mmCIF file of C-alpha atoms and ligand atoms in Angstrom:
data_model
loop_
_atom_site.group_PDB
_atom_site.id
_atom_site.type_symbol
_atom_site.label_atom_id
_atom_site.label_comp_id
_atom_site.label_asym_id
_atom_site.label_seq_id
_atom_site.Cartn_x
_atom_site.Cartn_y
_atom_site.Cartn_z
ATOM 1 C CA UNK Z 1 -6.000 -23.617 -0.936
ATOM 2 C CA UNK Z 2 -4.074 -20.127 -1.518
ATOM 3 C CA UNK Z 3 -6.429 -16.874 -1.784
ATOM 4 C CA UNK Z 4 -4.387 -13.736 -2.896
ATOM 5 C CA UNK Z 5 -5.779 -10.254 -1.527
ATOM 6 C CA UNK Z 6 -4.323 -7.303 -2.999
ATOM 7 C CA UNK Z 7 -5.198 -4.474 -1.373
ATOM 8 C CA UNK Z 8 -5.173 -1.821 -4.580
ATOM 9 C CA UNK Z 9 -3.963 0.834 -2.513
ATOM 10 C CA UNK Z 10 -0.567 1.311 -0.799
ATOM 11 C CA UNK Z 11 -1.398 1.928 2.747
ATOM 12 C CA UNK Z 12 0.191 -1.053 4.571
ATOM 13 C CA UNK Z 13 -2.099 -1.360 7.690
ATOM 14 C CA UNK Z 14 -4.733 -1.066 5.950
ATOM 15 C CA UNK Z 15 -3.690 -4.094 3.929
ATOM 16 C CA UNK Z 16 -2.986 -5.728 7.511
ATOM 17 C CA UNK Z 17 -6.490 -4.755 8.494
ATOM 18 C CA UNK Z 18 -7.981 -6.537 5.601
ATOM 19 C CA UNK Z 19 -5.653 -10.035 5.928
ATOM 20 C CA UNK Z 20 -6.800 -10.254 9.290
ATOM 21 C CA UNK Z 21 -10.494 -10.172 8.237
ATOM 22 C CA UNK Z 22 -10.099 -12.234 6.008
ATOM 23 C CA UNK Z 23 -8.378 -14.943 7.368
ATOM 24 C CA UNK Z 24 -10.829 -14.847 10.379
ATOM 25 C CA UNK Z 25 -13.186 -16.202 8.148
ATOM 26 C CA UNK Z 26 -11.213 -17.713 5.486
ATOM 27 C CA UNK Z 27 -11.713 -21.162 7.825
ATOM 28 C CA UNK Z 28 -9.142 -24.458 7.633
ATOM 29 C CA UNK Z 29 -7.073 -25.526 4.622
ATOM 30 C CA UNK Z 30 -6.914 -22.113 3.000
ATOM 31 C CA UNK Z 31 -4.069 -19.374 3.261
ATOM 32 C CA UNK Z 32 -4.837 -16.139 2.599
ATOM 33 C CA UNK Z 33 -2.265 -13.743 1.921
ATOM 34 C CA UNK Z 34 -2.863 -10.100 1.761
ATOM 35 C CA UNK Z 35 -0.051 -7.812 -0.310
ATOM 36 C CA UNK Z 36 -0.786 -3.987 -1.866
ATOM 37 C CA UNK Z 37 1.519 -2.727 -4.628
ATOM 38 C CA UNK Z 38 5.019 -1.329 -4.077
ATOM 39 C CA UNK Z 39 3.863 1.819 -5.429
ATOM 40 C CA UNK Z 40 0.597 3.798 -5.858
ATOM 41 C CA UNK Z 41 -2.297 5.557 -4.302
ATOM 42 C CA UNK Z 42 -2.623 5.261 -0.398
ATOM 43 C CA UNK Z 43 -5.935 5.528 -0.835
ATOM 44 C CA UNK Z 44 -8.712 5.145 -3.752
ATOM 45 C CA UNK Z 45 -10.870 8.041 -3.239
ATOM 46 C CA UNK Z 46 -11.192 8.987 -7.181
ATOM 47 C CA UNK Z 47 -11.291 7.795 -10.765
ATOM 48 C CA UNK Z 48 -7.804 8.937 -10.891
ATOM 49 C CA UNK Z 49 -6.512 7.047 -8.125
ATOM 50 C CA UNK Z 50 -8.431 3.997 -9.338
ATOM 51 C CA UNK Z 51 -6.706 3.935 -12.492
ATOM 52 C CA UNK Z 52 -3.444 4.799 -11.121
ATOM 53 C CA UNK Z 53 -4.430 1.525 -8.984
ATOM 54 C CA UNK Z 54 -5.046 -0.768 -11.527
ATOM 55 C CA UNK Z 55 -0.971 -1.425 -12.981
ATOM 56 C CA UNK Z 56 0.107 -2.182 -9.283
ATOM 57 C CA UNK Z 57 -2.741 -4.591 -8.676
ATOM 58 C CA UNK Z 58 -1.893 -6.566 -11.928
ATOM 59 C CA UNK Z 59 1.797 -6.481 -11.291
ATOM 60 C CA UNK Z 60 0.613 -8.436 -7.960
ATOM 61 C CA UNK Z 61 -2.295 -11.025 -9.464
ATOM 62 C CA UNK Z 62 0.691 -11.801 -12.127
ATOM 63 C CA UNK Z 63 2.837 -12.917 -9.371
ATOM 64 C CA UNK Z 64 0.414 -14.370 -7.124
ATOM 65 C CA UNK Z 65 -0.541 -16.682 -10.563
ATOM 66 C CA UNK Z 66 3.598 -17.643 -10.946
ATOM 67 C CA UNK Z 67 3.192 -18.180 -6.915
ATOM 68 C CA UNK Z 68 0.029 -20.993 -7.307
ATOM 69 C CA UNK Z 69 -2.431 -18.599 -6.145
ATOM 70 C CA UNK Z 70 -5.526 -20.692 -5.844
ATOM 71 C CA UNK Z 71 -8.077 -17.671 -6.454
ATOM 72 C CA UNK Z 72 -7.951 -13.905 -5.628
ATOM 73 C CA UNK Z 73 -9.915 -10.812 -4.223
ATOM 74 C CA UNK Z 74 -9.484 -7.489 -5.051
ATOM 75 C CA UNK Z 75 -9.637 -5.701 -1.863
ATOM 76 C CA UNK Z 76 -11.445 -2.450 -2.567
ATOM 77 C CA UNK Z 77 -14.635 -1.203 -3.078
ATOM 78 C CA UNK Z 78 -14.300 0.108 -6.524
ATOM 79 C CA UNK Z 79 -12.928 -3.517 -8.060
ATOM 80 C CA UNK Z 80 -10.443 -1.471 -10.005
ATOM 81 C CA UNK Z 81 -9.431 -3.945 -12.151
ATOM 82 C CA UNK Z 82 -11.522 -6.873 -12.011
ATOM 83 C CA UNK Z 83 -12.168 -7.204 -15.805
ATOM 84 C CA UNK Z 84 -8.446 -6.832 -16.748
ATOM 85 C CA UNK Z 85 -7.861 -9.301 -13.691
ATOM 86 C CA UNK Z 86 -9.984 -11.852 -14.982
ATOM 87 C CA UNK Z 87 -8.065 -12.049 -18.543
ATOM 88 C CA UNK Z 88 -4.652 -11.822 -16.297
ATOM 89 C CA UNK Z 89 -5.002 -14.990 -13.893
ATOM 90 C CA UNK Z 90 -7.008 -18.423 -14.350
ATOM 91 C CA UNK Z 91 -8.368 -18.518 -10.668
ATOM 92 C CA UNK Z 92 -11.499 -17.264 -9.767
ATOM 93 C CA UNK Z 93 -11.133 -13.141 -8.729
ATOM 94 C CA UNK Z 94 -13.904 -11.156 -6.654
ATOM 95 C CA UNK Z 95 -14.046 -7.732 -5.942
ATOM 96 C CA UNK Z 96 -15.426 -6.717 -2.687
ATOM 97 C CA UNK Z 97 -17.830 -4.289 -3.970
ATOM 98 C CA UNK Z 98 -19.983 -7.343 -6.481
ATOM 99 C CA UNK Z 99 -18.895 -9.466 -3.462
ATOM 100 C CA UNK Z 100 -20.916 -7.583 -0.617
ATOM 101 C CA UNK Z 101 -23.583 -6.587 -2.916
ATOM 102 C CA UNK Z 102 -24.538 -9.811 -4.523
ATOM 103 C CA UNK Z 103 -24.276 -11.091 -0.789
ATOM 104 C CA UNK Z 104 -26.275 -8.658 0.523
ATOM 105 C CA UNK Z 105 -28.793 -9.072 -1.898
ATOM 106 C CA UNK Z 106 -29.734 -12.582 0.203
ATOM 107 C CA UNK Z 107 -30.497 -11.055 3.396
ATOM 108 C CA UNK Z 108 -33.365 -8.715 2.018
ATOM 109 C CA UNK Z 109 -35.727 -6.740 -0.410
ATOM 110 C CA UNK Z 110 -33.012 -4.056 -0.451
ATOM 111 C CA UNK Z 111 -29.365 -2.795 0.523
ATOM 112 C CA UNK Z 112 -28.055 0.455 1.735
ATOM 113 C CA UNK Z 113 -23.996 1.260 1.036
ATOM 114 C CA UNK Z 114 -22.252 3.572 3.456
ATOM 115 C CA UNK Z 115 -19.000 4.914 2.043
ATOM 116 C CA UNK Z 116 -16.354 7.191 2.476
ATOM 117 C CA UNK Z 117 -15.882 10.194 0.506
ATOM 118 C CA UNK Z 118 -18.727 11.796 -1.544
ATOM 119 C CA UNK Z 119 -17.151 12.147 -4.923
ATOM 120 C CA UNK Z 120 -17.352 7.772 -5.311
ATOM 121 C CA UNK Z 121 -20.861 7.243 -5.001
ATOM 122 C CA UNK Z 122 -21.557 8.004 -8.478
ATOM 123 C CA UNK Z 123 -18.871 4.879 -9.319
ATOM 124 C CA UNK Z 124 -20.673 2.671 -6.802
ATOM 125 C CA UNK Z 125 -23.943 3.176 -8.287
ATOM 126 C CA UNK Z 126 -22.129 2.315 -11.845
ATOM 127 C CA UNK Z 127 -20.948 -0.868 -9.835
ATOM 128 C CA UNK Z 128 -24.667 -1.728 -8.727
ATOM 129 C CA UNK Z 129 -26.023 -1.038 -12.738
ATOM 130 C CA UNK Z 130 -22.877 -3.463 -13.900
ATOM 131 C CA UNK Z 131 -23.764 -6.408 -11.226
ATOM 132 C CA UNK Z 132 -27.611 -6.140 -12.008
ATOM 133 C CA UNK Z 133 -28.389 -4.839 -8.738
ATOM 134 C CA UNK Z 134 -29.609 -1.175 -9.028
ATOM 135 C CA UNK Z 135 -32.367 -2.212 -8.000
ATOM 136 C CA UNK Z 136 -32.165 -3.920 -4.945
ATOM 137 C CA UNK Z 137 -28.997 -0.796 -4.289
ATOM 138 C CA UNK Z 138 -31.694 1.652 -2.561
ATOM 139 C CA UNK Z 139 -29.016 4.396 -1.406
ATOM 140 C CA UNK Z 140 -25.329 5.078 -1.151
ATOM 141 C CA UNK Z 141 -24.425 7.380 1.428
ATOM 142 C CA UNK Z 142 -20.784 9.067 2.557
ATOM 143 C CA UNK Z 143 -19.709 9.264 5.822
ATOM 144 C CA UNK Z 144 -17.462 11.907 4.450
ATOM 145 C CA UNK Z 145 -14.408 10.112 6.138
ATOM 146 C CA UNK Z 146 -11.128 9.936 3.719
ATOM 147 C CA UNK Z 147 -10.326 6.386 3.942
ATOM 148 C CA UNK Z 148 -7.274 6.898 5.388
ATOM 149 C CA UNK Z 149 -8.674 8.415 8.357
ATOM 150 C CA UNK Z 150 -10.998 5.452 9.141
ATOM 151 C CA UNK Z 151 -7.796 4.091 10.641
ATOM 152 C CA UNK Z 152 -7.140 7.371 13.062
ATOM 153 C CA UNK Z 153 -10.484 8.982 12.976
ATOM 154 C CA UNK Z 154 -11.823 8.667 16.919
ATOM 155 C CA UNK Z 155 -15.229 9.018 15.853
ATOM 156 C CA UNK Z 156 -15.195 7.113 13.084
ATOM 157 C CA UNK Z 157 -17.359 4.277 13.922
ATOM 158 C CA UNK Z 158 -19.928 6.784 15.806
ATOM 159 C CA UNK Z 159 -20.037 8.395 11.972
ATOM 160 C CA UNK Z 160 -20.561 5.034 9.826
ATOM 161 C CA UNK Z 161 -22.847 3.407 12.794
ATOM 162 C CA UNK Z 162 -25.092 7.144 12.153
ATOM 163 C CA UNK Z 163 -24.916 6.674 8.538
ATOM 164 C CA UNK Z 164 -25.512 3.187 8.481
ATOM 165 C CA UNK Z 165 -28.901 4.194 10.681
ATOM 166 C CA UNK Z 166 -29.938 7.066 8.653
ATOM 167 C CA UNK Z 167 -29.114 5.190 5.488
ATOM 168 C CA UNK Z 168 -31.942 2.678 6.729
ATOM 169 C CA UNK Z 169 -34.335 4.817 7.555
ATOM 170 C CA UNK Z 170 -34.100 7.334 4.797
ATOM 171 C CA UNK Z 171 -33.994 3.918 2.005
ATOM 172 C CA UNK Z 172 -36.390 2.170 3.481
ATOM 173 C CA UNK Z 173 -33.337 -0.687 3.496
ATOM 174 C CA UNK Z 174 -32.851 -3.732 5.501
ATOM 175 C CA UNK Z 175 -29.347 -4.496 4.838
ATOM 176 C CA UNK Z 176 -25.992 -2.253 4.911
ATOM 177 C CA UNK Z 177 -23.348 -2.882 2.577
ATOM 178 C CA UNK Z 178 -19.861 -1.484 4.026
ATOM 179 C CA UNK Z 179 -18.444 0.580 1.236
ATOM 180 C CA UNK Z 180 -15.125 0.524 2.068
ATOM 181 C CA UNK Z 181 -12.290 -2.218 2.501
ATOM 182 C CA UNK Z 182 -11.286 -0.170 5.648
ATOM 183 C CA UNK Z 183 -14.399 -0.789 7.787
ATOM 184 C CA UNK Z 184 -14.006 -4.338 7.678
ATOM 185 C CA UNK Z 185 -13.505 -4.585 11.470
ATOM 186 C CA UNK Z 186 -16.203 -2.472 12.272
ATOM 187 C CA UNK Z 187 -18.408 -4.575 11.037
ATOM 188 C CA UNK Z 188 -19.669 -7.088 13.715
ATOM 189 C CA UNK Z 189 -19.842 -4.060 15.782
ATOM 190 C CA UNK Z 190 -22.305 -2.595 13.477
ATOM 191 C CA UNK Z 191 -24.041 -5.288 13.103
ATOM 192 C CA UNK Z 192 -24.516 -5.749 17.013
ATOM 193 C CA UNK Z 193 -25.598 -2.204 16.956
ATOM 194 C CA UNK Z 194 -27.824 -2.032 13.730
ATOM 195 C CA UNK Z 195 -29.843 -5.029 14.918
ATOM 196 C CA UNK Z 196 -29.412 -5.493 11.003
ATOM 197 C CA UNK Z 197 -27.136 -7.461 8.542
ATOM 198 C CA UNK Z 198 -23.974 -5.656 8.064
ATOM 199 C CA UNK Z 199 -22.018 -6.797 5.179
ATOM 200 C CA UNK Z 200 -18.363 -6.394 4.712
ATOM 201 C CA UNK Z 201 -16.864 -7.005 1.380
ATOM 202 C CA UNK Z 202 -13.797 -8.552 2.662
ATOM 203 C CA UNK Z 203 -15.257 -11.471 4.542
ATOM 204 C CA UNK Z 204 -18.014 -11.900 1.552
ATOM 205 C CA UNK Z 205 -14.936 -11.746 -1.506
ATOM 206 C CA UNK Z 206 -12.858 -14.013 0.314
ATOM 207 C CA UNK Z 207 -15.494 -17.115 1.167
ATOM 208 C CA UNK Z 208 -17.004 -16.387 -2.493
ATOM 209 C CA UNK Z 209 -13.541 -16.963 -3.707
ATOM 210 C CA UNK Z 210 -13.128 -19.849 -1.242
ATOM 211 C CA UNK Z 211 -16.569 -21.447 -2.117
ATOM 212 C CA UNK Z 212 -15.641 -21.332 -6.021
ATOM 213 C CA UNK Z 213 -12.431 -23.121 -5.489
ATOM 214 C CA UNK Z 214 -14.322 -25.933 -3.593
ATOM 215 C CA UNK Z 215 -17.140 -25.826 -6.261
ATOM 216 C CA UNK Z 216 -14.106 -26.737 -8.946
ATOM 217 C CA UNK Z 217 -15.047 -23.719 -10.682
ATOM 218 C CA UNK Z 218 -12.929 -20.881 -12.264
ATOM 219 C CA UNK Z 219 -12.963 -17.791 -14.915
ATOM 220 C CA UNK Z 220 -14.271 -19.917 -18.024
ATOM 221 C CA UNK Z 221 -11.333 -19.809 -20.291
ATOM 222 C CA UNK Z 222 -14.031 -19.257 -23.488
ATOM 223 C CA UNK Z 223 -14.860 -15.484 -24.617
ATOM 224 C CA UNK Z 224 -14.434 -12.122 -22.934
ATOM 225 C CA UNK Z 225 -12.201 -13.633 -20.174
ATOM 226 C CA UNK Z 226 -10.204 -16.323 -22.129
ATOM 227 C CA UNK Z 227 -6.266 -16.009 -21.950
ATOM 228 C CA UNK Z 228 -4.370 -13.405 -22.935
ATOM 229 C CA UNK Z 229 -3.461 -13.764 -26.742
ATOM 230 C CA UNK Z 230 -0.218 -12.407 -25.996
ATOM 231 C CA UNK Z 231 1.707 -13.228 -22.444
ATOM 232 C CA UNK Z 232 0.929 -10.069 -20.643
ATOM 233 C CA UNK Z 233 3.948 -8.689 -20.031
ATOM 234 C CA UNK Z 234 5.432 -8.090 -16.788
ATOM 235 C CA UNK Z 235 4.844 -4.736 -15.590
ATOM 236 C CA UNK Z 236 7.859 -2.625 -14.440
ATOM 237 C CA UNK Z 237 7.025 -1.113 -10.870
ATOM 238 C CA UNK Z 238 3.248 1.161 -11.147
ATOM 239 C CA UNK Z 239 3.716 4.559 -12.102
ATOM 240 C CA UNK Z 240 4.174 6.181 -8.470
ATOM 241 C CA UNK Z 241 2.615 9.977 -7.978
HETATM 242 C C1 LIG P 1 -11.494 1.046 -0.591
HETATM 243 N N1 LIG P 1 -10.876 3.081 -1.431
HETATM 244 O O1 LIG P 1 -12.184 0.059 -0.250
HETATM 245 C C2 LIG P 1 -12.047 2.208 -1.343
HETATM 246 C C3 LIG P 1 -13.211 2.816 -0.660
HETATM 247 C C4 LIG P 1 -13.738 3.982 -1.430
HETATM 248 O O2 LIG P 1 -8.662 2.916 -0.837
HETATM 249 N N2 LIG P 1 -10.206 1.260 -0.412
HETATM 250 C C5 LIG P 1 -9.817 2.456 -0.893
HETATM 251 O O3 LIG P 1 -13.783 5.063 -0.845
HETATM 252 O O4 LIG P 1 -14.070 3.791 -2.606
#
């Protein structure tokens, strides 16, 4: 089995940072391979950079399809472009964000997401209302780390592991729900530390996506999601900044 995980944005070790994760769980008999686009945002911090995302990630589904991708992920916590990518490619694809919340959803009455920067909780709690979850969503709360900086930050994990504690109390949660492809390895850490489940949407996207391949099921090809009328054509390289 072949799982594809495009990492929207353009920052290469964070894209290394979320293969690893995902192949530490992706178990035998499936390769994951992780790619970002050639050009875009480093970072998805905005509804600007999410749509200046979305080209680049299609560009890489369409090749992962002519590749024999078995199914995909889309590696960051605003989906950006999980409808369009489910028209594009005939394997199943999961976004991180439905991913961890639909998973989290399992492990009690009610989730808390800890995030990055301020200005996307307003998308995630559009995310929640799509998936059906709003309300088992209780809070989203920014750390007020740029995503970038999760990677260089020396206190970052002191500032998600505080928010992730606060988040709790304040929600009156029992779950946390990592809002950000780029805490994926903190989160066994967190976890340890919370005395709580701490759900990464990496690790949850990738075995959903594994456990619909081995279930024999796909993207129905009937209705909203059915092929393309026209072949989508092949993107030139995504509009770069
Ligand atoms: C992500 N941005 O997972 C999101 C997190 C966020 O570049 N990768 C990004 O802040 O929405």
């Amino acid at each position: 089995m072949r799982i594809l995980v495009v990492n929207p944005n353009t920052t290469a070790s964070m894209t290394a940072t979320i293969g690893a994760c995902a192949r530490a769980v992706a178990g035998p008999g499936v390769t994951v391979e992780a790619v970002n686009p050639a050009t875009g945002p480093v970072s998805i911090e905005s509804h600007h950079d999410d749509a200046m995302s979305v080209p680049g990630v299609l560009v890489e589904l369409a090749a992962g399809e002519a590749a024999g991708a078995d199914a995909y992920v889309i590696a960051c916590f605003g989906d950006p472009g999980l409808l369009a990518a489910r028209e594009l490619v005939r394997g199943p694809v999961v976004g991180i964000a439905e991913a961890a919340m639909r998973t989290a959803a399992y492990l009690g009455r009610g989730f808390s997401v800890v995030t990055t920067m301020e200005r996307t909780v307003g998308h995630t709690w559009d995310l929640a209302r799509a998936y059906g979850l709003e309300r088992q969503c209780r809070g989203v709360h920014a750390t007020g780390i740029p995503v970038v900086e999760l990677e260089t930050d020396p206190e970052a994990y002191a500032t998600v592991l505080g928010a992730s504690r606060a988040a709790l109390d304040t929600d009156g949660s029992e779950v946390i729900v990592l809002g950000c492809a780029g805490m994926a390895d903190l989160c066994a850490r967190l976890q340890r530390d919370l005395g709580v489940p701490v759900v990464d949407g990496v690790a949850a996207a990738t075995l959903t996506a594994r456990s619909l391949v081995e279930l024999g099921l796909a993207t129905s090809p009937r209705g909203e999601f059915a092929p393309l009328p026209h072949q989508a054509p092949m993107m030139g390289p995504a509009v770069s900044h």
